[in-house]
Amino acid sequence: MLAVFTALMAFTGSLRAEDGYALWMRYAPLEPALVAHYGTSLGEVVAPDQTPTQRAARDELVLGLTGLLDRAPRLNTSAVTGHAVVLGTPTSSALIAPLHDEMASLGQEGYLLRRAHIGGREVLLVAAPRDIGVLYGVFHLLRLLQTGASLDTLEVRESPRLQLRVLNHWDNLDGHVERGYAGRSLWDWQTLPEWRDPRYTDYARANASLGINGTVLNNVNASAQSLAPDYLAKAAALADIFRPYGIRVYLSARFSAPIELGGLATADPLEPDVQRWWRDKADEIYAHIPDFGGFLVKANSEGQPGPQDYGRSHADGANLLAKALAPHGGVVMWRAFVYAHDVPADRATQAYTEFAGLDGAFLPNVIVQVKNGPLDFQPREPFHPLFGAMPHTPLMMEVQITKEYLGFATHLVYLGPLYEEVLQADTRARGEGATVAQFLTGIAGVANIGNDRTWTGSHFDQANWYAFGRLAWNPQHPSRDIAAEWAAMTFAPDPEVVEPIVGMMMASREAAVSYMTPLGLHHLMARGHHYGPGPWVDGGPRADWTSVYYHRADRHGIGFDRTARGSNAVGQYAPDVAALYGDVTQVPEPLLLWFHHVPWDHRMASGRPLWDELVGHYTQGVRQVQGMQTTWAGLQGRVDAHRHAQVAAFLSIQRREAQWWRDASVAYFQAVSGRPLPAGETAPPHPLAWYQALAFPSAPGDGR
Ligand code: BDP
């Protein structure tokens, strides 16, 4: 008990500083008018306190109300003595028991919020079939207060649309975070399991506030060591901390662990010794973590070991692990991010080629985890053709929350619209409208979290964690509404603050696309660390890690021909989509160069030649960042000085780097195309060689 309160105190202590630590759970005092509006009906909390989750829900509500209304509520376990918020499940609270039947359809994680009368007193019910739903309901109620919503006619019924809502941490055991831009790993493996940093509890609270219900602790490029007994004890300590918040722990499993840890000569999935090893390992894990979620596996991809090393299929590999986990209720999240450099086929086609034919071959507790697009978390990609193509296999979509390809932590790029674009993409599977979201059992987000005070490396990147969680709960949620909610909670529920911030956020992704990879260009970042432009990247160990492989620019034209005349990646989509993307006159212009190789003077919808439009996009992207700077400057005095100053500084980094992207890209494509700059465009200040010579050996987040 004391520990919980100490953690809460630490949290409250830090929130006044507005250093970003409190995330969207600042619970800063509301305007007097709002305090008066809510105050009378929220003076008391009636909540059971028998389980850790019940106490978490009660404590969060008390913390939130105390902060928002500047006054601690009265606390009762079962008696209503005033205008109260009543928490509970049918089993934890006699006051909630009458709702038993009508809550049956809410499922294991749903909840309802409602106004009611108890003993002649007006109360507000936060009720759910299970404790975790009550916690989620408390966060919903707090969100309403934080955004200044009316509670007058409150009637909310909520259940998550997706079963698995999971963060993937690409954290190595030595604390380095692959593609992490927010400091070191949050997990201090050295001091676990004894030292349970209160920050672990705050991490769990933040995730629970969004309904995230799973976390993969370690990098997909996994060390077998994570499955060794001492590390399992450490993971178990984290699982204990997260459990009350409804979060299950998962681990990335290295396919060759039976060799590395078990001393076996092989990891062949059809070998009985290997099968026994995984069964014993699963039993051992569940002895440590009784509600262990399961494994995430990257196999036969980018040098990782896998079943194909033994001539077996991805299904053989996934089923091996699935069998070991099944008796305990665990799942295998098997990644479809596979491609091999010795396969000449267009890299964007390889996952589909490997997996589509395996539909139906996986055990029921295997979920195939597919990246949002066919390549690799680019600023813009079409949706992955596996969505809709594996009707007999549960699928998860994997997105990056960390911005490996979108300017790291310093570029303000709100990813809500990117997620929304792919979730709502129409696959036309079965010849009719069917969005990507409709095919999902779960969603995974590559976390942008580290031990930076802001958690995410910048104030605005918190919004991406937030948006991921909110969309995981409900993929239909408009990303603009999510931005507005987040801005109100993170800064202030004041339209004069929220509206300009939402405007910046909603335009920011398209701005980044424009100054990095407009019109369907992709994978033009510098080699390895991906910091800054590198459209000239060529040579090296594999062609599909170069830029020239993707843009295919020469004197005559630019773009990757993925039509039937080219790699025929379009053929992996349903016929309607293939027809749309495959037709150069119909393909949406934002995807033009993804699917088509066109001459530089290809006429665009605007009437201008492609070359002019391309340069125009680069310039426009920079202008939009300038626009964001102006908007932000206008918020001085309305946003606390500390956060305002940091965001302003980061925007000037973004402005400088957007210009760098524009100038380097224009210099390069001009050298290749031999075209003059369109009228009104300024020449890059340096010759191409200057941009090519820039080197950043210490750029953060590199893979290793
Ligand atoms: C790429 C990253 C690399 C990851 C890989 C993956 O550059 O660090 O290991 O994705 O998802 O985008 O496995």
XYZ file of C-alpha atoms and ligand atoms in Angstrom:
717
model
C 0.000 0.000 0.000
C 2.707 2.363 1.074
C 4.610 1.600 -2.112
C 1.656 2.558 -4.264
C 1.216 5.842 -2.483
C 4.908 6.573 -2.596
C 4.794 6.013 -6.326
C 1.763 8.251 -6.645
C 3.405 10.949 -4.573
C 6.491 10.823 -6.747
C 4.240 11.190 -9.743
C 2.230 14.069 -8.307
C 5.399 15.687 -7.066
C 6.771 15.792 -10.566
C 3.688 16.926 -12.383
C 3.751 20.536 -11.321
C 7.135 20.877 -12.940
C 5.553 20.383 -16.395
C 8.616 18.576 -17.597
C 6.498 16.081 -19.486
C 6.890 13.216 -17.042
C 3.191 13.187 -16.180
C 2.205 12.615 -19.820
C -1.505 13.130 -20.449
C -2.227 12.325 -16.806
C -1.196 15.687 -15.391
C -4.462 16.215 -13.535
C -3.696 19.923 -13.290
C -6.395 22.040 -11.590
C -9.246 22.876 -13.941
C -10.583 26.374 -14.508
C -12.816 27.520 -11.600
C -15.930 27.314 -13.789
C -15.247 23.668 -14.575
C -14.393 22.905 -10.966
C -17.757 24.359 -9.981
C -19.465 22.376 -12.742
C -18.013 19.020 -11.656
C -17.349 19.717 -8.014
C -20.738 19.048 -6.529
C -21.243 15.678 -8.170
C -17.767 14.315 -7.529
C -17.173 14.876 -3.827
C -16.993 11.237 -2.828
C -15.465 8.016 -4.141
C -17.105 4.738 -3.184
C -14.819 1.932 -4.218
C -13.887 -1.594 -3.174
C -10.255 -2.143 -2.199
C -9.811 -5.887 -2.080
C -7.620 -6.495 -5.127
C -4.604 -4.668 -6.560
C -6.648 -3.638 -9.600
C -9.456 -2.299 -7.429
C -6.950 -0.262 -5.480
C -5.307 0.963 -8.685
C -8.690 2.184 -9.968
C -9.548 3.893 -6.693
C -6.129 5.487 -6.290
C -6.137 6.793 -9.847
C -9.547 8.346 -9.398
C -8.563 9.935 -6.107
C -5.331 11.227 -7.596
C -7.152 12.593 -10.620
C -10.010 14.245 -8.752
C -7.681 15.713 -6.165
C -5.561 17.293 -8.853
C -8.306 18.425 -11.200
C -10.690 19.752 -8.556
C -7.967 20.818 -6.134
C -9.665 18.962 -3.296
C -9.443 15.371 -2.095
C -12.733 13.454 -2.343
C -14.175 11.559 0.634
C -13.431 7.880 0.438
C -15.799 5.010 1.277
C -15.636 1.336 0.452
C -19.365 0.618 0.199
C -21.638 3.305 1.703
C -22.842 6.245 -0.354
C -23.034 9.333 1.838
C -23.069 12.068 -0.789
C -22.774 12.781 -4.491
C -20.385 9.981 -5.261
C -18.558 8.196 -8.006
C -19.309 4.533 -7.402
C -16.827 1.992 -8.720
C -17.177 -1.738 -8.958
C -18.093 -5.010 -10.578
C -21.112 -7.164 -9.756
C -18.920 -9.212 -7.429
C -16.913 -6.412 -5.850
C -19.816 -4.081 -5.119
C -23.396 -4.683 -4.021
C -24.222 -1.302 -5.552
C -23.153 -2.538 -8.990
C -24.586 -6.067 -8.707
C -27.969 -5.096 -10.231
C -26.168 -4.264 -13.499
C -24.900 -7.817 -13.858
C -27.107 -8.877 -16.758
C -26.901 -5.747 -18.841
C -23.120 -5.799 -18.594
C -22.735 -9.312 -19.954
C -22.236 -8.052 -23.495
C -19.384 -5.747 -22.465
C -16.921 -8.632 -22.440
C -13.851 -9.098 -20.280
C -12.464 -5.584 -20.656
C -15.508 -3.377 -21.238
C -17.179 -0.913 -18.889
C -20.023 1.504 -18.588
C -20.360 4.971 -17.148
C -23.774 6.167 -16.128
C -25.639 8.582 -13.949
C -27.953 6.930 -11.435
C -29.637 7.419 -8.066
C -28.722 5.473 -4.958
C -30.645 6.116 -1.774
C -31.968 9.356 -3.220
C -28.477 10.589 -4.009
C -27.252 11.345 -7.462
C -24.250 9.216 -8.272
C -22.013 8.400 -11.189
C -21.390 4.712 -11.795
C -18.186 3.292 -13.239
C -19.171 -0.334 -13.620
C -17.678 -3.311 -15.413
C -17.840 -7.094 -15.481
C -14.241 -7.285 -14.234
C -11.908 -5.112 -12.193
C -9.820 -4.147 -15.203
C -12.867 -2.656 -16.909
C -13.434 -0.465 -13.856
C -9.873 0.822 -14.138
C -10.415 1.563 -17.826
C -13.689 3.271 -16.945
C -11.951 5.451 -14.370
C -9.507 6.607 -17.006
C -12.404 7.343 -19.334
C -14.097 9.444 -16.680
C -10.877 11.305 -15.932
C -10.421 11.953 -19.644
C -13.875 13.512 -19.769
C -12.976 15.817 -16.913
C -9.564 16.671 -18.328
C -11.096 17.658 -21.636
C -13.876 19.628 -19.996
C -16.676 17.393 -21.319
C -20.142 17.576 -19.850
C -21.218 14.795 -17.509
C -24.854 15.822 -17.518
C -26.252 13.055 -19.664
C -23.517 10.567 -19.217
C -24.137 7.164 -20.729
C -21.084 5.344 -22.056
C -20.696 1.698 -23.024
C -17.240 0.725 -24.215
C -15.439 -2.465 -25.171
C -12.217 -2.771 -27.126
C -12.523 -3.733 -30.788
C -9.146 -5.471 -30.909
C -8.183 -8.236 -28.521
C -4.437 -7.665 -28.431
C -3.153 -4.133 -27.952
C 0.531 -4.512 -27.518
C 3.691 -2.443 -27.337
C 6.848 -3.928 -28.823
C 9.981 -2.670 -27.122
C 13.080 -3.053 -29.238
C 15.176 -2.939 -26.085
C 18.421 -4.819 -25.749
C 19.548 -6.290 -22.464
C 22.421 -3.789 -22.248
C 19.966 -0.870 -22.234
C 20.404 0.197 -25.874
C 17.110 0.681 -27.657
C 17.198 -0.213 -31.336
C 15.583 2.678 -33.204
C 15.012 4.355 -29.849
C 15.298 8.143 -29.593
C 14.198 8.608 -26.003
C 17.266 7.663 -24.055
C 18.054 4.203 -22.775
C 15.724 1.337 -22.078
C 13.220 1.820 -19.299
C 14.044 -1.647 -18.002
C 17.031 -1.734 -15.736
C 17.906 -5.402 -16.073
C 20.867 -4.921 -13.791
C 18.815 -3.943 -10.748
C 15.785 -6.116 -11.419
C 14.174 -8.080 -9.858
C 14.986 -6.507 -6.485
C 14.639 -2.844 -7.429
C 11.177 -2.071 -8.688
C 11.554 1.443 -9.974
C 8.297 3.387 -9.325
C 8.556 4.435 -12.947
C 7.497 0.911 -13.947
C 4.192 1.572 -12.205
C 3.774 4.883 -13.984
C 4.471 3.113 -17.279
C 1.699 0.660 -16.455
C -0.698 3.456 -15.507
C -0.061 5.277 -18.772
C -0.709 2.154 -20.791
C -3.789 1.228 -18.816
C -5.139 4.729 -19.395
C -5.262 3.786 -23.089
C -6.267 0.155 -22.700
C -2.934 -1.260 -23.884
C -2.939 -4.800 -22.548
C 0.406 -6.289 -23.460
C 4.057 -5.455 -23.710
C 6.922 -7.284 -25.371
C 9.909 -6.385 -23.241
C 12.827 -7.151 -25.526
C 14.024 -6.517 -29.067
C 12.782 -8.643 -31.967
C 16.452 -9.017 -32.840
C 16.489 -11.078 -29.697
C 19.182 -12.397 -27.460
C 18.503 -15.949 -26.287
C 19.604 -14.688 -22.886
C 16.157 -13.183 -22.304
C 14.879 -16.709 -21.829
C 17.564 -17.685 -19.297
C 16.384 -18.255 -15.718
C 17.868 -15.071 -14.238
C 16.221 -12.907 -16.898
C 12.910 -14.703 -16.455
C 12.994 -13.732 -12.781
C 13.541 -10.128 -13.835
C 10.727 -10.243 -16.388
C 8.510 -11.787 -13.697
C 9.090 -8.767 -11.454
C 7.890 -6.483 -14.235
C 4.912 -8.759 -14.881
C 3.984 -8.483 -11.185
C 4.032 -4.705 -11.401
C 2.025 -4.592 -14.632
C -0.574 -7.237 -13.723
C -2.917 -4.986 -11.729
C -3.039 -2.703 -14.762
C -4.192 -5.432 -17.108
C -0.884 -5.673 -18.940
C 0.586 -9.021 -19.846
C 4.254 -9.525 -20.448
C 5.530 -11.151 -23.654
C 9.073 -11.914 -24.768
C 10.771 -11.924 -28.145
C 12.139 -15.424 -28.607
C 15.278 -16.205 -30.552
C 14.561 -19.195 -32.723
C 17.964 -20.711 -32.111
C 17.668 -20.526 -28.305
C 17.652 -24.351 -28.001
C 21.196 -24.267 -29.352
C 22.427 -21.218 -27.492
C 20.786 -21.906 -24.135
C 19.986 -25.590 -24.360
C 23.228 -26.833 -25.882
C 21.353 -28.731 -28.596
C 22.950 -29.260 -31.984
C 19.940 -27.946 -33.886
C 16.838 -25.751 -33.633
C 14.987 -27.731 -36.314
C 11.274 -27.478 -35.449
C 10.644 -31.098 -36.398
C 13.286 -32.491 -34.028
C 11.748 -34.037 -30.892
C 14.567 -32.665 -28.692
C 13.876 -29.172 -29.914
C 10.163 -29.585 -29.293
C 10.873 -30.860 -25.809
C 13.184 -27.941 -25.116
C 10.534 -25.376 -25.995
C 7.892 -27.252 -23.987
C 10.125 -27.257 -20.929
C 11.006 -23.620 -21.499
C 7.325 -22.677 -21.681
C 6.636 -24.590 -18.455
C 9.525 -22.786 -16.787
C 8.322 -19.374 -17.972
C 4.800 -19.991 -16.701
C 6.191 -21.051 -13.326
C 7.659 -17.534 -13.128
C 4.854 -15.655 -14.874
C 1.531 -17.489 -14.636
C -0.191 -15.115 -17.073
C 2.709 -14.825 -19.531
C 1.325 -13.624 -22.859
C 3.572 -15.513 -25.254
C 6.326 -15.038 -27.786
C 7.034 -12.544 -30.543
C 9.322 -13.964 -33.218
C 11.394 -12.472 -36.004
C 12.643 -15.446 -37.980
C 14.553 -15.710 -41.230
C 14.600 -11.986 -41.611
C 17.626 -9.711 -41.733
C 19.939 -12.469 -40.597
C 17.850 -13.839 -37.743
C 17.705 -17.617 -37.373
C 14.500 -19.406 -38.283
C 12.876 -22.593 -39.516
C 14.045 -22.066 -43.081
C 17.596 -22.708 -41.882
C 16.397 -26.314 -41.691
C 14.307 -26.303 -44.824
C 11.085 -25.884 -42.798
C 8.339 -23.331 -43.302
C 7.270 -20.364 -41.218
C 4.232 -22.414 -40.191
C 6.473 -25.229 -38.907
C 8.412 -22.700 -36.884
C 5.419 -20.871 -35.472
C 3.569 -24.074 -34.645
C 6.544 -25.418 -32.722
C 6.304 -22.537 -30.276
C 2.522 -22.442 -30.357
C 2.350 -26.059 -29.212
C 4.620 -25.349 -26.277
C 2.539 -22.335 -25.190
C -0.941 -23.722 -25.873
C -1.382 -25.650 -22.600
C -0.791 -22.375 -20.754
C -2.958 -20.166 -22.945
C -0.084 -18.277 -24.570
C 0.116 -17.036 -28.147
C 2.820 -16.717 -30.770
C 3.049 -13.448 -32.653
C 4.987 -14.523 -35.724
C 6.259 -11.647 -37.832
C 5.707 -11.564 -41.567
C 8.511 -9.029 -42.004
C 10.698 -11.328 -44.053
C 12.833 -10.748 -47.095
C 16.107 -12.137 -48.305
C 18.822 -10.377 -50.276
C 19.514 -13.464 -52.376
C 15.928 -13.430 -53.642
C 15.831 -11.238 -56.743
C 12.121 -10.410 -56.345
C 11.050 -6.888 -55.355
C 11.487 -6.777 -51.589
C 7.976 -5.345 -51.203
C 6.513 -8.575 -52.583
C 8.372 -11.101 -50.475
C 6.276 -11.280 -47.306
C 3.133 -11.953 -49.282
C 4.916 -14.556 -51.386
C 6.090 -16.375 -48.248
C 2.929 -16.140 -46.175
C -0.208 -16.005 -48.315
C 0.131 -19.680 -49.222
C 0.438 -20.634 -45.538
C -3.061 -19.394 -44.733
C -4.745 -22.113 -42.691
C -1.458 -23.862 -41.838
C -0.963 -22.171 -38.476
C -2.219 -23.457 -35.126
C -5.041 -21.367 -33.647
C -2.810 -19.623 -31.112
C -0.544 -18.204 -33.811
C -1.129 -14.644 -34.906
C 0.764 -13.413 -37.935
C 2.103 -9.922 -37.302
C 2.218 -7.847 -40.474
C 3.764 -4.393 -40.846
C 1.339 -1.691 -41.953
C 2.941 -1.530 -45.373
C 4.803 -3.986 -47.577
C 8.191 -2.396 -47.006
C 9.227 -0.897 -43.737
C 7.483 1.860 -41.776
C 8.058 4.506 -44.437
C 6.474 7.966 -44.168
C 3.888 6.685 -46.628
C 3.248 3.197 -47.972
C 0.177 1.537 -49.366
C -1.403 -0.987 -46.986
C 0.203 -4.425 -46.823
C -1.345 -6.860 -49.332
C -1.535 -9.615 -46.686
C -4.459 -7.781 -45.065
C -7.469 -9.507 -46.512
C -5.378 -12.268 -48.069
C -5.200 -14.659 -45.088
C -8.827 -15.168 -44.096
C -8.064 -18.256 -41.997
C -5.254 -16.730 -39.965
C -5.552 -14.202 -37.143
C -3.555 -11.110 -38.065
C -2.011 -8.289 -36.121
C -0.883 -5.067 -37.664
C 2.489 -3.704 -36.586
C 3.171 0.021 -36.760
C 6.122 2.050 -35.596
C 5.459 4.570 -32.877
C 9.138 5.373 -32.713
C 9.994 7.516 -35.732
C 12.933 5.716 -37.308
C 11.989 6.973 -40.750
C 10.134 10.101 -39.692
C 12.708 12.400 -38.179
C 13.406 10.652 -34.870
C 12.174 12.407 -31.723
C 12.936 15.945 -32.846
C 10.519 16.210 -35.779
C 6.978 16.999 -34.815
C 5.120 14.348 -36.782
C 1.789 13.177 -35.422
C 1.261 9.614 -36.577
C -2.486 9.427 -35.932
C -3.317 10.189 -39.590
C -0.822 7.565 -40.795
C -2.399 4.897 -38.588
C -5.868 6.004 -39.582
C -5.007 5.950 -43.288
C -3.947 2.323 -43.142
C -6.644 1.134 -40.729
C -9.299 2.622 -42.981
C -7.723 1.520 -46.269
C -10.192 -0.472 -48.308
C -8.702 -3.868 -49.177
C -11.629 -4.757 -51.474
C -11.026 -8.320 -50.286
C -13.867 -10.570 -51.427
C -14.717 -7.925 -54.001
C -16.420 -5.580 -51.572
C -15.555 -2.880 -49.083
C -13.518 -4.276 -46.195
C -11.072 -2.089 -44.353
C -7.738 -3.280 -43.015
C -9.092 -2.781 -39.477
C -11.754 -5.399 -40.109
C -9.103 -8.095 -40.526
C -7.288 -7.430 -37.294
C -7.216 -9.470 -34.110
C -4.636 -7.177 -32.620
C -2.224 -4.348 -33.146
C 1.384 -3.896 -32.116
C 3.250 -0.617 -31.860
C 7.035 -0.421 -31.816
C 7.404 1.693 -28.702
C 8.982 5.136 -28.656
C 9.560 4.928 -24.931
C 12.837 5.244 -23.074
C 14.167 6.660 -19.846
C 14.089 10.270 -21.064
C 12.173 12.457 -18.635
C 9.478 12.952 -21.284
C 9.359 9.161 -21.830
C 9.293 9.580 -25.608
C 12.185 11.947 -26.284
C 9.914 14.920 -27.003
C 6.653 16.343 -25.761
C 4.844 15.816 -29.030
C 5.936 12.211 -29.432
C 3.833 11.418 -26.389
C 0.900 11.990 -28.719
C 2.004 9.064 -30.861
C 2.006 6.650 -27.926
C -1.377 8.080 -27.001
C -2.844 7.817 -30.508
C -1.593 4.276 -30.898
C -3.337 3.238 -27.695
C -6.578 5.001 -28.484
C -6.732 3.515 -31.988
C -5.855 0.076 -30.634
C -8.924 0.341 -28.431
C -11.064 1.641 -31.261
C -9.632 1.725 -34.782
C -12.616 3.812 -35.930
C -11.655 6.721 -33.732
C -10.838 9.772 -35.909
C -7.211 10.759 -35.415
C -8.226 14.421 -35.242
C -10.439 13.796 -32.209
C -7.614 11.881 -30.582
C -5.264 14.803 -31.203
C -7.754 17.212 -29.666
C -8.205 15.043 -26.594
C -4.471 14.631 -26.165
C -3.768 18.347 -26.574
C -6.410 19.258 -24.012
C -5.031 16.779 -21.499
C -1.376 17.511 -22.169
C -1.576 21.292 -22.380
C -4.949 22.762 -21.399
C -8.639 22.196 -22.202
C -8.803 25.605 -23.825
C -9.869 25.901 -27.468
C -7.330 28.640 -28.024
C -4.612 26.156 -27.152
C -6.172 22.989 -28.531
C -7.201 24.250 -31.966
C -3.840 25.566 -33.137
C -2.070 22.510 -31.734
C -4.464 20.155 -33.492
C -3.917 22.096 -36.698
C -0.170 21.612 -36.415
C -0.493 17.957 -35.583
C -2.917 17.093 -38.359
C -0.764 18.660 -41.066
C 2.537 17.384 -39.699
C 2.673 13.915 -41.230
C 1.978 15.196 -44.721
C 4.619 17.871 -44.225
C 7.211 15.196 -43.401
C 6.173 13.123 -46.406
C 6.668 16.222 -48.549
C 10.131 17.170 -47.330
C 11.379 13.552 -47.202
C 9.714 11.251 -49.695
C 6.865 12.876 -51.647
C 4.638 11.281 -54.287
C 5.284 7.665 -53.288
C 9.067 7.789 -52.977
C 10.419 5.625 -50.174
C 13.502 4.359 -48.380
C 15.699 7.338 -49.244
C 17.145 7.837 -45.757
C 20.855 7.684 -45.048
C 22.314 4.225 -44.703
C 22.117 2.297 -41.454
C 21.054 4.857 -38.891
C 18.524 6.433 -41.298
C 19.276 9.934 -40.035
C 18.742 12.465 -42.807
C 18.587 12.179 -46.575
C 20.519 9.634 -48.628
C 18.803 9.294 -52.017
C 22.239 8.563 -53.518
C 22.855 5.480 -51.310
C 24.095 2.695 -53.572
C 26.314 -0.389 -53.328
C 27.059 -2.120 -50.018
C 26.063 -5.579 -48.861
C 22.627 -5.739 -50.406
C 20.752 -3.915 -53.133
C 17.510 -3.724 -51.143
C 19.255 -1.673 -48.484
C 20.080 1.078 -50.991
C 18.035 4.058 -52.101
C 18.657 3.672 -55.809
C 16.945 0.269 -55.640
C 13.765 2.051 -54.614
C 13.647 5.282 -56.606
C 15.176 3.964 -59.864
C 15.754 7.488 -61.098
C 17.733 8.139 -64.252
C 17.877 10.806 -66.932
C 14.472 9.815 -68.245
C 12.313 9.220 -65.238
C 11.772 8.034 -61.680
C 9.788 5.495 -59.656
C 9.496 1.757 -59.058
C 7.437 -0.031 -61.661
C 5.354 -2.430 -59.609
C 2.726 -2.936 -62.294
C 2.374 -6.154 -64.269
C 5.123 -4.866 -66.570
C 7.417 -4.460 -63.587
C 7.618 -6.416 -60.302
C 3.865 -6.927 -60.354
C 3.481 -6.117 -56.661
C 0.063 -4.780 -57.644
C -0.935 -8.354 -58.440
C -0.844 -9.150 -54.717
C -3.836 -6.911 -54.064
C -7.493 -7.725 -54.667
C -8.415 -7.121 -58.330
C -10.142 -3.763 -57.754
C -7.185 -2.408 -55.840
C -4.712 -3.861 -58.317
C -6.602 -2.147 -61.129
C -6.528 1.181 -59.300
C -2.876 1.095 -58.234
C -1.738 -0.467 -61.489
C -3.184 2.275 -63.692
C -0.963 5.304 -63.921
C -3.947 7.501 -64.727
C -5.866 6.380 -61.628
C -3.330 5.657 -58.927
C -3.622 8.213 -56.107
C -0.781 10.685 -56.651
C 0.625 10.220 -53.154
C 1.469 6.638 -54.266
C 2.462 7.389 -57.854
C 6.185 6.603 -57.611
C 5.588 3.618 -55.343
C 3.829 1.818 -58.168
C 5.004 3.479 -61.366
C 8.135 4.504 -63.171
C 7.249 7.653 -65.062
C 9.090 10.211 -67.169
C 10.149 13.443 -65.506
C 7.637 15.338 -67.601
C 4.732 13.051 -66.680
C 1.711 15.328 -66.422
C 0.253 15.565 -62.932
C -3.348 16.356 -61.997
C -2.321 19.965 -61.469
C -1.186 20.138 -65.100
C 2.431 20.548 -64.054
C 5.180 18.102 -64.996
C 6.229 15.605 -62.337
C 9.670 17.207 -61.942
C 8.155 20.565 -61.042
C 5.691 18.975 -58.695
C 8.371 16.943 -56.955
C 10.509 19.964 -56.252
C 7.375 21.848 -55.243
C 6.546 19.198 -52.658
C 9.994 19.374 -51.124
C 9.731 23.134 -50.811
C 6.184 22.988 -49.556
C 7.201 20.571 -46.772
C 9.762 23.050 -45.490
C 7.200 25.841 -45.640
C 4.795 23.813 -43.558
C 7.389 23.395 -40.848
C 7.871 27.159 -40.870
C 4.114 27.430 -40.473
C 4.258 25.165 -37.429
C 6.941 27.391 -35.941
C 4.728 30.440 -36.386
C 1.730 28.708 -34.832
C 3.799 27.550 -31.903
C 5.278 31.006 -31.366
C 1.702 32.249 -31.071
C 1.154 29.915 -28.125
C 3.820 31.544 -26.017
C 2.309 32.424 -22.663
C -0.494 29.906 -23.110
C 1.799 26.901 -22.776
C 4.111 26.662 -19.775
C 7.553 28.113 -20.454
C 9.552 24.914 -20.053
C 7.624 22.864 -22.560
C 7.131 25.792 -24.874
C 10.864 26.383 -25.072
C 11.706 22.762 -25.771
C 9.096 22.371 -28.483
C 10.261 25.631 -30.082
C 13.858 24.404 -30.072
C 12.858 21.062 -31.571
C 10.838 22.821 -34.258
C 13.902 24.786 -35.259
C 15.848 21.526 -35.520
C 13.044 20.176 -37.667
C 13.049 23.305 -39.809
C 16.788 23.020 -40.389
C 16.577 19.314 -41.157
C 13.562 19.712 -43.443
C 15.566 22.258 -45.412
C 18.487 19.827 -45.486
C 16.212 17.073 -46.783
C 14.828 19.383 -49.444
C 18.156 20.751 -50.588
C 19.984 17.430 -50.641
C 17.126 15.680 -52.452
C 16.680 18.446 -54.996
C 20.445 18.559 -55.617
C 20.534 14.805 -56.149
C 17.475 14.444 -58.350
C 18.546 17.459 -60.360
C 21.925 15.860 -60.991
C 20.187 12.674 -62.110
C 17.458 14.264 -64.206
C 19.556 17.067 -65.632
C 16.530 19.362 -65.415
C 16.556 23.035 -64.545
C 14.851 24.081 -61.339
C 11.229 25.124 -61.839
C 10.660 28.871 -61.847
C 10.679 30.408 -58.397
C 12.598 27.566 -56.743
C 15.861 28.389 -55.021
C 18.942 26.342 -55.752
C 20.389 24.237 -52.920
C 23.120 26.268 -51.201
C 25.726 23.501 -51.564
C 26.770 21.214 -54.378
C 25.545 17.609 -54.207
C 28.943 16.311 -53.089
C 28.701 18.411 -49.932
C 25.489 16.643 -48.864
C 26.891 13.274 -49.798
C 29.957 13.816 -47.667
C 28.032 14.454 -44.448
C 28.536 11.601 -41.977
C 26.910 10.889 -38.651
C 28.688 7.947 -37.069
C 27.058 8.627 -33.686
C 23.448 9.092 -34.781
C 21.136 7.619 -32.148
C 19.151 4.416 -32.221
C 21.194 2.427 -34.687
C 20.487 -1.257 -35.039
C 23.039 -3.573 -33.525
C 13.693 -2.029 -39.658
C 14.692 -1.519 -38.655
C 15.443 -2.615 -37.953
C 14.456 -3.636 -37.418
C 13.550 -4.122 -38.530
C 12.453 -5.066 -38.031
O 15.617 -0.672 -39.315
O 16.217 -2.034 -36.926
O 15.122 -4.698 -36.817
O 12.892 -3.029 -39.114
O 11.320 -4.633 -37.962
O 12.870 -0.977 -40.027
O 12.721 -6.224 -37.719
